[in-house]
Every structure is written in structure tokens, then in C-alpha cells.
Amino acid sequence: MSEKAIKIGLVGFGTVGSGVAKILLEDGDYIKARTGLKLELARVVDIDTKKERPVKLPAGILTSDLNSLLNDKDIQIGIELVGGTKIAKEIQLKMLAAGKDVVTANKALLAEHGNELYTAAHKADKCIAFEASCAGGIPIISAIRTGLAANRIKAIYGILNGTCNYILSNMSKKDESFRTALKQAQDKGYAEADPALDINGHDSAHKLAILASISFGCEILPSDIFVEGIENIDIVDIRYGKEMGYTLKLLAIGQKTDDGKLFLRVHPSFISSDNALARVDGPFNAISIFGHAVGQTMFYGRGAGMMPTASAVVADIIEIAMGNSKKLFKHLTLEPRNKISSSIGKIDELASRFYIKLKVSDKPGVFAQICTVLANHEISLSGVLQHEEHNTANVVPAIVITHLTQQKKITAALADFAKLEIVKSKPVCIRIVDIPEDSD
Ligand code: NDP
Ligand code: HSE
């Protein structure tokens, strides 16, 4: 392996950028011993060069001038860790045009404009590596693209957002409020600059778009994905679910049916508390992937934060420096959208089980009315729960669990519930997802 240093230019010296700088500066000798590569952090660009950072850089490499990185012909690899979709896209295109391979963790940008950027990279005979864009430190992109390359992928079930998983775990296990848990996730560096992206489910959808694109071989956009976030989750529903044997997770799901239809969705999901994904807590992510040859696989690790994400970024730098990324990137061909858009299934066509909570008057005949609405829409009940409550308003929560039924039937039933005089507030409806588990 060459003794010549591989020079690296980093743009965005924030949470992840600081982690990348830390690894490159502190672990260079170890990386060299393992890989034979001498990696050199040659330039760090950030709009704020005065801010206190957790890493001390060698004198003279921090600048606010992007051109000083672009114009340095010795810098082979450019890392974009700015975030967002506008300036970051310009930065990546400029890096490619300046002859640099690109590494990024920017899932929002790749989900929205991946194909355009990949095309620009192919034209420039460069590559874009994006391991850190999905599931933080878990090498899931590499697993799908190489480890599982022999497989026709049938389904992906993932906990892909560390912030949401941290919030839901802390609400469930520590009885914390949504706001307290979100604030902690922000303080720990898990959340996006705009945390709305985490809690409204769109960050998970960005990651699912990337994972589904490489798994199913076609361009998938966030707009192809049905998305519901966790912003309206009430701790009371987490408790009721727990009592009935379920754990609440924000799941990202991609499924390919035997007739080639793709169903892509992100939504709060009650899963069996016995399922392995139910035991994934805090900022951890996990992805279960089903391949036709391998069966079920499971990947687990830290899904967010400075060092886990930096681990994935540096892995990409090493893969580029070794010449592996470029070979693989050449084969990153995604079917254009016009070929697949008719294959994207609508959520209304999907069957699921459902948890429905109705706040109802505490008087005779209430359950009869609930059952009539369900029967009118051919929805079969699989469980009910009602606790005795003593309140002056005489309103009690009634929980029903349905058997497998189509989404459109539930939507119609919810509209009918809302018309009943006995129903006192908007019904809560959460999907129950029965994740298949491979066994002998
Ligand atoms: P941060 O906001 O912590 O860091 C971004 C940095 O870029 C900030 O220092 C920011 O400065 C700087 N910046 C903004 N605009 C420019 C510009 N035009 N030129 C140069 N620097 C600029 O974000 P993160 O490190 O958390 O995230 C970076 C990327 O990694 C995002 O795409 C994110 O989605 C992704 N990611 C983050 C993970 C995490 O756990 N944090 C995990 C996986 C992916 P200032 O603060 O002054 O605006
Ligand atoms: N905000 C993201 C999360 C960062 O919480 O998962 C990792 O992509």
C-alpha cells in the first residue's frame, strides 16, 4: 500500500464533523496499521471558525473558505457534513466537479436528489459514499450492497431514527414526557438541526428511501412513502399497549410482494414485546432484512450521535482510499422512476391489525355501538380493554384490537366513530405490525 498520505477535506465541523476529525487525528496510526492507509485531514471548512468545538485541530487547517478546499488538487476526498438539501447539494456538486470523491451522511439530500448526484458523480468518474446516511454506525449500506448481494430482498423492517427511539423508550421505560426526552436527545447530539424532521417521521422516510432504493434497485423518493410521525403519541397509549403485550416503535417498512408491488411506510407501530426489535432501546437502531436466500438477518447498533456516525464516515473514507467504493459505485444503477411508479402500493390497499382507543360515555350500550360500527365495515375484533374509571365527566377509554383488516375499512370506521354521540374525542388509531420471524 502507498505511503503517500490520502488528503481529506471536511465541510461542516458540527456534531458528526467533529467526530470525523477526532478519529482522523487521534486514530491515524491505528488505521494505518490495519489498512496500510495514511489518512490526513488537510482542511476543515465551517461557516463559524470561532465556535468552541470538542476537537482541537492542527493550526491553519480550519477555514470558512470552501474554495481553499475545492482548489487544493491534493485533496482527493471531500466530506460534506453540513446537512440540508440546498447548500449541501451545491457543495457536493462542486466537490465532484473539482475531481474529488464525496463522502456524506446527508440522508435528506440523497433521498431527494440522490439520482441527480449519482449521475453527476458517474459523469465526473468519481463516487459518492453514504454509509453514514442510514442507521448511524451500523454498516447497513455495505451489508445490503455486498454482504447480501446474492439476495432478492423481500422486506425491510427498521428502527431508523435514534431520536424517536430514544423518546419512545424513555416515555415507556422511564415515564418521561415527550418534551423532556426530546430535549435530552437534542443535548446528546442525536436530533437533526430541525428536530421536526425526526419526530414527524420524515428522517426515517429519507433513510427508508435510500435503503429501499439500493435494496429493490429503483429510484424511490420520500413522496413514495406513507409517513406518520410520533408527535401525537400519548404516554397513556404506550402504557395500554404494554399491558396488552405490545411495545411502541417508529418503524420504517419496505415490502415487495410476489407480484412486484412495493409498499413503503413509516409510522408508529405496536410490535409484540417478544420481538427482537422491541428490545432495541434509546438511540440504538436495528434493521431486519429478509432475503430470498439468506432468510432473516438483523443489524443492530447506535443509530445516531457524534462518534457512531463518524465511524461510518471514516469507514467510507477507507473504502474509497482502498479503491473499493469506486468499483461498487459504478454499479449503483437505479431504475428510473417512470418504470416503477405504478408499482408503488397505496397504504389503503394494505392489511394490518389496529389498536383503536375511543373515549366514550360510561353508560349502557356503548360497546354494542362500537361493535356495530366495526361489524358494518366487516372488521373483526380480536381484543378489548376497559379499565374502571371514576371521574366526574363519566368518560372512559375503551380500547379495541382488530384482526387483520384493510386500512380503508378502518378509515371508514373511524369516520363513523367520530359521528357517534357516545364518542367524546378523536379516536386514537395505531397500527399493530406482526413482524415475521424466521425459525427452524
Ligand atoms: P450539525 O448542525 O451539528 O453540523 C453542521 C455544521 O455545518 C455546523 O457546524 C454548521 O455551522 C456548519 N455549516 C452550516 N452551513 C455551512 C456552510 N455553508 N459551509 C460550511 N459549514 C456549514 O449537524 P450534524 O453534524 O448533526 O449533521 C451533519 C449531517 O450528518 C446532516 O446531514 C445530518 O442529517 C447527518 N447525520 C447526523 C447524525 C447525528 O447523529 N447528528 C447521524 C447521521 C447523519 P453552524 O452550526 O454555525 O450552522
Ligand atoms: N437525527 C437522526 C436520528 C440522526 O436521530 O436518527 C441519525 O441519522
Coordinates of C-alpha atoms and ligand atoms in Angstrom, one line a residue:
M1 CA 0.0 0.0 0.0
S2 CA 1.2 3.5 -0.8
E3 CA 3.0 5.5 1.9
K4 CA 1.6 8.8 0.4
A5 CA -1.0 10.4 2.5
I6 CA -4.6 10.5 1.3
K7 CA -5.7 14.0 1.9
I8 CA -9.1 14.7 3.1
G9 CA -11.2 17.9 3.1
L10 CA -14.1 18.2 5.5
V11 CA -17.0 20.7 5.2
G12 CA -19.2 21.0 8.3
F13 CA -17.4 21.0 11.6
G14 CA -20.6 20.2 13.7
T15 CA -21.5 17.1 15.7
V16 CA -20.5 14.5 13.1
G17 CA -17.8 16.6 11.5
S18 CA -16.1 16.9 15.0
G19 CA -16.3 13.1 15.4
V20 CA -14.7 12.5 12.0
A21 CA -11.9 15.0 12.8
K22 CA -11.3 13.3 16.2
I23 CA -10.9 9.8 14.6
L24 CA -8.7 11.0 11.8
L25 CA -6.5 13.0 14.2
E26 CA -6.3 10.5 17.1
D27 CA -6.6 7.1 15.4
G28 CA -4.5 7.6 12.3
D29 CA -1.7 5.2 13.4
Y30 CA -4.2 2.5 14.2
I31 CA -6.0 2.9 10.9
K32 CA -2.6 2.8 9.1
A33 CA -1.7 -0.4 10.9
R34 CA -5.0 -2.1 9.9
T35 CA -5.3 -0.8 6.4
G36 CA -1.9 0.5 5.3
L37 CA -3.5 3.9 4.6
K38 CA -2.1 7.1 5.8
L39 CA -5.1 9.5 6.1
E40 CA -4.5 13.2 6.5
L41 CA -7.2 15.7 7.5
A42 CA -5.9 18.6 5.3
R43 CA -8.7 21.1 5.5
V44 CA -11.8 21.8 7.6
V45 CA -14.4 24.3 6.4
D46 CA -17.2 25.7 8.5
I47 CA -19.1 29.0 8.4
D48 CA -18.2 29.5 12.0
T49 CA -14.5 29.3 12.7
K50 CA -14.7 30.8 16.2
K51 CA -17.1 28.4 17.9
E52 CA -15.7 26.1 20.6
R53 CA -15.5 22.5 19.3
P54 CA -14.8 19.3 21.1
V55 CA -11.7 18.6 18.9
K56 CA -8.6 20.7 18.6
L57 CA -7.4 21.0 15.0
P58 CA -3.8 21.4 13.9
A59 CA -3.1 25.1 13.3
G60 CA -4.0 26.5 9.9
I61 CA -6.5 23.9 8.6
L62 CA -9.8 25.5 9.8
T63 CA -11.2 28.0 7.3
S64 CA -14.6 29.4 6.2
D65 CA -13.4 29.4 2.6
L66 CA -14.8 26.4 0.7
N67 CA -12.7 27.3 -2.4
S68 CA -9.5 26.6 -0.5
L69 CA -10.6 23.0 -0.2
L70 CA -12.0 22.8 -3.8
N71 CA -8.9 24.3 -5.4
D72 CA -6.5 22.1 -3.5
K73 CA -5.6 19.4 -6.1
D74 CA -4.0 17.2 -3.4
I75 CA -7.3 16.8 -1.6
Q76 CA -8.8 13.6 -3.0
I77 CA -11.8 13.1 -0.8
G78 CA -14.4 15.7 0.2
I79 CA -16.7 15.1 3.1
E80 CA -20.0 17.0 3.2
L81 CA -21.4 17.1 6.8
V82 CA -23.3 20.4 6.6
G83 CA -26.8 18.9 6.3
G84 CA -29.9 20.3 4.5
T85 CA -30.7 19.9 0.8
K86 CA -29.7 23.2 -0.8
I87 CA -26.2 24.4 0.1
A88 CA -25.1 20.8 0.8
K89 CA -26.1 19.8 -2.8
E90 CA -24.1 22.7 -4.2
I91 CA -21.1 21.7 -2.1
Q92 CA -21.3 18.1 -3.3
L93 CA -21.6 19.0 -6.9
K94 CA -18.7 21.4 -6.6
M95 CA -16.6 18.7 -4.9
L96 CA -17.3 16.3 -7.8
A97 CA -16.6 19.0 -10.4
A98 CA -13.3 19.7 -8.6
G99 CA -12.3 16.0 -9.0
K100 CA -13.0 14.8 -5.5
D101 CA -14.8 11.6 -4.4
V102 CA -17.5 12.5 -1.9
V103 CA -18.5 11.1 1.5
T104 CA -21.7 12.2 3.1
A105 CA -24.2 11.4 5.9
N106 CA -26.8 13.6 4.4
K107 CA -29.9 11.3 4.0
A108 CA -32.3 14.2 3.3
L109 CA -30.2 15.3 0.3
L110 CA -29.7 11.7 -1.1
A111 CA -33.3 10.8 -0.6
E112 CA -34.5 13.9 -2.5
H113 CA -31.7 14.2 -5.1
G114 CA -29.7 11.0 -4.9
N115 CA -30.1 10.1 -8.6
E116 CA -29.1 13.5 -9.8
L117 CA -26.0 13.5 -7.6
Y118 CA -25.1 9.9 -8.6
T119 CA -25.4 10.8 -12.2
A120 CA -23.1 13.8 -11.7
A121 CA -20.6 11.6 -9.9
H122 CA -20.7 8.9 -12.7
K123 CA -20.0 11.7 -15.3
A124 CA -17.1 13.0 -13.3
D125 CA -15.8 9.4 -12.9
K126 CA -16.0 9.9 -9.1
C127 CA -18.0 8.2 -6.4
I128 CA -20.3 9.2 -3.6
A129 CA -20.2 7.1 -0.4
F130 CA -23.0 7.4 2.0
E131 CA -22.8 4.6 4.7
A132 CA -23.4 7.2 7.5
S133 CA -26.7 8.3 5.9
C134 CA -28.7 5.4 7.3
A135 CA -28.7 3.9 10.8
G136 CA -25.6 5.8 12.1
G137 CA -22.8 3.4 12.9
I138 CA -24.4 0.3 11.6
P139 CA -22.8 -0.7 8.2
I140 CA -26.2 -1.4 6.7
I141 CA -25.5 0.1 3.2
S142 CA -22.4 -2.1 2.9
A143 CA -24.4 -5.1 4.2
I144 CA -27.1 -4.7 1.5
R145 CA -24.7 -3.8 -1.3
T146 CA -22.1 -6.5 -0.7
G147 CA -23.0 -8.9 2.1
L148 CA -26.5 -9.5 0.8
A149 CA -25.7 -9.0 -2.9
A150 CA -26.9 -12.5 -3.8
N151 CA -30.3 -11.9 -2.4
R152 CA -33.6 -10.7 -3.8
I153 CA -34.7 -8.6 -0.9
K154 CA -38.3 -9.1 0.1
A155 CA -38.7 -6.9 3.1
I156 CA -37.0 -4.4 5.4
Y157 CA -38.3 -3.6 8.9
G158 CA -36.2 -0.9 10.6
I159 CA -36.0 1.3 13.6
L160 CA -34.1 4.0 11.7
N161 CA -34.3 7.1 13.9
G162 CA -32.3 7.3 17.1
T163 CA -34.1 10.4 18.4
C164 CA -37.6 8.8 18.1
N165 CA -36.4 5.6 19.6
Y166 CA -34.8 7.4 22.5
I167 CA -38.0 9.4 23.1
L168 CA -40.3 6.3 22.9
S169 CA -38.0 4.2 25.1
N170 CA -37.8 6.9 27.7
M171 CA -41.5 7.5 27.7
S172 CA -42.1 3.8 28.0
K173 CA -39.4 2.8 30.5
K174 CA -38.7 5.9 32.5
D175 CA -42.2 7.5 32.4
E176 CA -40.6 10.6 30.9
S177 CA -42.6 13.2 29.0
F178 CA -42.2 13.6 25.2
R179 CA -40.7 17.1 25.6
T180 CA -38.1 16.0 28.3
A181 CA -36.9 13.1 26.2
L182 CA -36.7 15.1 23.0
K183 CA -34.6 17.8 24.8
Q184 CA -32.2 15.1 26.1
A185 CA -31.9 13.6 22.5
Q186 CA -31.0 17.1 21.3
D187 CA -28.5 17.7 24.0
K188 CA -26.8 14.3 23.2
G189 CA -26.4 15.3 19.5
Y190 CA -28.9 12.7 18.2
A191 CA -31.5 15.1 16.7
E192 CA -31.4 16.9 13.4
A193 CA -30.8 20.6 13.4
D194 CA -34.6 20.8 12.9
P195 CA -35.9 18.0 15.2
A196 CA -39.3 18.2 13.5
L197 CA -37.7 16.0 10.8
D198 CA -37.1 13.3 13.4
I199 CA -40.4 13.3 15.2
N200 CA -42.6 13.8 12.1
G201 CA -41.1 10.6 10.6
H202 CA -39.5 12.2 7.6
D203 CA -36.0 11.5 8.7
S204 CA -36.9 7.8 8.8
A205 CA -38.6 8.1 5.4
H206 CA -35.4 9.6 4.0
K207 CA -33.4 6.6 5.2
L208 CA -36.1 4.2 4.0
A209 CA -36.0 5.8 0.6
I210 CA -32.2 5.2 0.4
L211 CA -32.3 1.6 1.8
A212 CA -35.3 0.7 -0.4
S213 CA -33.6 2.2 -3.5
I214 CA -30.5 0.1 -3.1
S215 CA -32.4 -3.0 -1.9
F216 CA -35.0 -3.0 -4.6
G217 CA -32.8 -1.4 -7.4
C218 CA -35.0 1.5 -8.3
E219 CA -35.2 5.2 -7.5
I220 CA -37.5 5.7 -4.6
L221 CA -38.4 9.2 -3.4
P222 CA -39.7 10.2 0.0
S223 CA -43.0 11.1 -1.7
D224 CA -43.5 7.4 -2.4
I225 CA -43.6 6.6 1.3
F226 CA -46.6 6.9 3.6
V227 CA -45.4 8.8 6.7
E228 CA -46.8 9.3 10.1
G229 CA -44.7 10.6 13.0
I230 CA -44.7 10.2 16.8
E231 CA -45.6 13.8 17.6
N232 CA -49.1 12.9 18.8
I233 CA -48.2 9.8 20.8
D234 CA -49.7 9.9 24.3
I235 CA -47.8 8.0 27.0
V236 CA -51.2 6.5 28.1
D237 CA -51.4 4.6 24.8
I238 CA -47.8 3.3 25.3
R239 CA -49.0 2.0 28.7
Y240 CA -52.1 0.4 27.4
G241 CA -50.1 -1.3 24.6
K242 CA -47.6 -2.6 27.1
E243 CA -50.4 -4.1 29.2
M244 CA -51.6 -6.0 26.1
G245 CA -48.1 -7.3 25.2
Y246 CA -47.0 -4.6 22.7
T247 CA -44.1 -2.2 22.5
L248 CA -44.4 1.1 20.5
K249 CA -41.7 1.8 17.9
L250 CA -41.4 4.1 15.0
L251 CA -41.0 1.5 12.2
A252 CA -39.8 2.1 8.6
I253 CA -41.1 -0.8 6.5
G254 CA -40.4 -1.7 2.8
Q255 CA -42.0 -4.8 1.4
K256 CA -42.0 -6.3 -2.1
T257 CA -45.0 -8.5 -2.8
D258 CA -44.7 -11.6 -5.1
D259 CA -46.4 -9.7 -7.9
G260 CA -43.7 -6.9 -7.7
K261 CA -45.6 -4.2 -5.8
L262 CA -43.7 -2.1 -3.3
F263 CA -45.3 -1.0 -0.1
L264 CA -43.2 1.7 1.7
R265 CA -44.2 3.2 5.0
V266 CA -43.1 4.9 8.2
H267 CA -45.5 5.0 11.2
P268 CA -45.7 4.4 14.9
S269 CA -46.2 0.6 15.3
F270 CA -47.1 -1.6 18.1
I271 CA -45.0 -4.7 17.8
S272 CA -45.0 -7.8 20.0
S273 CA -42.9 -7.2 23.1
D274 CA -41.3 -10.6 22.5
N275 CA -39.9 -9.4 19.1
A276 CA -36.2 -8.6 19.0
L277 CA -36.9 -5.1 17.7
A278 CA -39.0 -4.4 20.8
R279 CA -35.8 -4.7 22.8
V280 CA -34.0 -2.0 20.8
D281 CA -33.9 1.0 23.2
G282 CA -32.5 4.5 23.4
P283 CA -30.6 5.9 20.4
F284 CA -30.0 2.4 19.1
N285 CA -31.3 1.4 15.6
A286 CA -32.0 -2.1 14.3
I287 CA -32.9 -3.4 10.8
S288 CA -34.3 -6.7 10.0
I289 CA -33.9 -7.6 6.3
F290 CA -35.4 -10.6 4.6
G291 CA -33.6 -12.0 1.6
H292 CA -34.8 -14.9 -0.6
A293 CA -31.6 -16.9 0.0
V294 CA -30.4 -15.8 3.5
G295 CA -33.8 -15.6 5.2
Q296 CA -33.9 -13.1 8.1
T297 CA -30.9 -11.0 9.1
M298 CA -30.7 -8.5 11.8
F299 CA -28.4 -5.5 12.2
Y300 CA -28.1 -3.5 15.5
G301 CA -26.1 -0.6 16.8
R302 CA -26.0 3.1 17.6
G303 CA -28.1 4.9 15.1
A304 CA -27.1 8.5 15.9
G305 CA -24.5 10.6 17.6
M306 CA -21.1 12.0 17.0
M307 CA -18.8 9.0 17.2
P308 CA -21.0 6.2 15.8
T309 CA -21.8 8.3 12.8
A310 CA -18.2 9.3 12.4
S311 CA -17.3 5.6 12.5
A312 CA -19.4 5.1 9.3
V313 CA -18.0 8.2 7.6
V314 CA -14.4 7.1 8.2
A315 CA -15.3 3.6 7.0
D316 CA -16.3 5.2 3.7
I317 CA -13.1 7.2 3.5
I318 CA -11.1 4.0 3.9
E319 CA -13.2 2.1 1.3
I320 CA -12.6 5.0 -1.2
A321 CA -8.9 5.1 -0.4
M322 CA -8.7 1.4 -1.0
G323 CA -10.4 1.7 -4.3
N324 CA -13.4 -0.5 -3.3
S325 CA -16.1 2.2 -3.3
K326 CA -15.5 3.3 -6.8
K327 CA -15.9 -0.2 -8.2
L328 CA -19.1 -0.7 -6.3
F329 CA -20.4 2.8 -7.1
K330 CA -20.1 2.1 -10.9
H331 CA -22.9 -0.5 -10.4
L332 CA -25.2 1.8 -8.5
T333 CA -27.9 1.8 -11.2
L334 CA -31.4 2.6 -10.1
E335 CA -34.4 2.0 -12.4
P336 CA -35.8 5.4 -13.4
R337 CA -39.0 6.5 -11.6
N338 CA -41.2 6.2 -14.7
K339 CA -40.6 2.4 -14.7
I340 CA -41.6 1.8 -11.1
S341 CA -44.1 4.5 -10.1
S342 CA -47.0 2.2 -11.0
S343 CA -45.6 -0.5 -8.7
I344 CA -45.8 1.6 -5.6
G345 CA -48.7 0.3 -3.5
K346 CA -51.1 2.6 -1.6
I347 CA -51.5 2.4 2.2
D348 CA -55.2 1.9 1.6
E349 CA -54.6 -1.4 0.0
L350 CA -52.5 -2.7 2.9
A351 CA -53.9 -5.0 5.6
S352 CA -52.9 -4.5 9.2
R353 CA -54.1 -5.1 12.7
F354 CA -55.1 -1.9 14.6
Y355 CA -55.2 -0.6 18.1
I356 CA -58.1 1.9 18.5
K357 CA -58.7 3.9 21.6
L358 CA -62.1 5.6 21.9
K359 CA -63.0 8.0 24.8
V360 CA -66.6 7.1 25.4
S361 CA -69.5 7.9 27.7
D362 CA -69.7 5.5 30.6
K363 CA -73.3 4.2 30.0
P364 CA -75.2 1.1 28.8
G365 CA -74.9 0.0 25.2
V366 CA -71.6 1.7 24.4
F367 CA -69.8 -1.4 23.4
A368 CA -72.8 -2.5 21.3
Q369 CA -72.5 0.7 19.3
I370 CA -68.7 0.2 18.9
C371 CA -69.2 -3.3 17.7
T372 CA -71.9 -2.3 15.3
V373 CA -69.6 0.2 13.6
L374 CA -66.9 -2.4 13.3
A375 CA -69.3 -5.0 12.0
N376 CA -70.7 -2.6 9.4
H377 CA -67.2 -2.4 8.0
E378 CA -66.5 -6.1 8.3
I379 CA -63.8 -5.6 10.9
S380 CA -63.3 -8.4 13.3
L381 CA -62.4 -7.7 17.0
S382 CA -59.5 -9.6 18.5
G383 CA -59.3 -8.0 21.9
V384 CA -60.9 -5.3 24.1
L385 CA -59.7 -3.5 27.2
Q386 CA -61.6 -1.1 29.5
H387 CA -60.5 -0.1 33.0
E388 CA -62.9 1.0 35.6
E389 CA -62.5 4.8 36.0
H390 CA -64.1 7.2 38.4
N391 CA -64.3 10.7 37.0
T392 CA -66.9 13.3 37.1
A393 CA -67.1 13.6 33.3
N394 CA -68.2 9.9 33.1
V395 CA -65.9 9.3 30.2
V396 CA -63.8 6.2 29.9
P397 CA -61.2 5.0 27.4
A398 CA -62.3 1.8 25.6
I399 CA -59.6 0.0 23.6
V400 CA -60.2 -2.4 20.8
I401 CA -57.7 -4.5 18.9
T402 CA -58.8 -5.7 15.5
H403 CA -57.9 -8.7 13.5
L404 CA -56.2 -8.2 10.1
T405 CA -58.2 -5.7 8.1
Q406 CA -57.7 -3.3 5.3
Q407 CA -56.6 0.3 6.1
K408 CA -59.5 1.7 4.0
K409 CA -62.1 -0.1 6.2
I410 CA -60.5 1.3 9.4
T411 CA -60.5 4.8 7.9
A412 CA -64.2 4.5 7.2
A413 CA -64.9 3.0 10.7
L414 CA -63.0 5.9 12.3
A415 CA -65.1 8.4 10.4
D416 CA -68.3 6.6 11.7
F417 CA -67.0 6.5 15.3
A418 CA -66.5 10.3 15.1
K419 CA -70.2 10.7 14.3
L420 CA -71.4 8.8 17.4
E421 CA -72.7 10.8 20.3
I422 CA -71.1 8.5 22.8
V423 CA -67.6 9.1 21.3
K424 CA -66.2 12.2 23.2
S425 CA -62.9 12.9 21.4
K426 CA -60.9 12.0 18.2
P427 CA -60.2 8.2 18.2
V428 CA -56.5 7.2 18.5
C429 CA -55.5 4.6 15.9
I430 CA -52.1 2.9 15.9
R431 CA -51.1 0.0 13.5
I432 CA -50.1 -3.3 15.0
V433 CA -47.3 -4.8 12.9
D434 CA -46.7 -8.5 13.1
I435 CA -43.0 -8.8 12.1
P436 CA -42.3 -12.2 10.6
E437 CA -39.6 -14.2 12.5
D438 CA -37.6 -16.8 10.8
S439 CA -37.4 -20.1 12.7
D440 CA -36.5 -23.7 12.0
Ligands
NDP1 P1 -24.5 20.0 12.8 O1 -25.6 21.0 12.7 O2 -24.0 19.7 14.2 O3 -23.2 20.4 11.9 C1 -23.3 21.0 10.7 C2 -22.2 22.0 10.7 O4 -22.1 22.6 9.4 C3 -22.3 23.2 11.7 O5 -21.1 23.4 12.3 C4 -22.7 24.3 10.8 O6 -22.4 25.6 11.3 C5 -21.9 24.0 9.5 N1 -22.4 24.7 8.3 C6 -23.6 25.2 8.0 N2 -23.7 25.7 6.8 C7 -22.4 25.6 6.3 C8 -21.8 26.0 5.1 N3 -22.5 26.6 4.2 N4 -20.5 25.8 5.0 C9 -19.8 25.2 5.9 N5 -20.3 24.8 7.1 C10 -21.6 25.0 7.3 O7 -25.1 18.7 12.1 P2 -24.7 17.2 12.3 O8 -23.2 17.1 12.4 O9 -25.5 16.6 13.4 O10 -25.2 16.5 10.9 C11 -24.4 16.7 9.8 C12 -25.0 15.8 8.7 O11 -25.0 14.4 9.2 C13 -26.5 16.0 8.4 O12 -26.8 15.8 7.1 C14 -27.2 15.0 9.3 O13 -28.5 14.7 8.8 C15 -26.3 13.9 9.2 N6 -26.3 12.9 10.3 C16 -26.3 13.3 11.6 C17 -26.3 12.4 12.6 C18 -26.2 12.7 14.0 O14 -26.3 11.8 14.9 N7 -26.0 14.0 14.4 C19 -26.3 10.9 12.3 C20 -26.4 10.6 10.9 C21 -26.4 11.6 9.9 P3 -23.5 26.3 12.3 O15 -23.7 25.4 13.4 O16 -22.8 27.6 12.6 O17 -24.7 26.5 11.4
HSE2 N1 -31.4 12.6 13.8 C1 -31.1 11.3 13.3 C2 -31.6 10.3 14.3 C3 -29.6 11.2 13.2 O1 -32.0 10.6 15.4 O2 -31.6 9.1 13.9 C4 -29.1 9.9 12.6 O3 -29.4 9.9 11.3

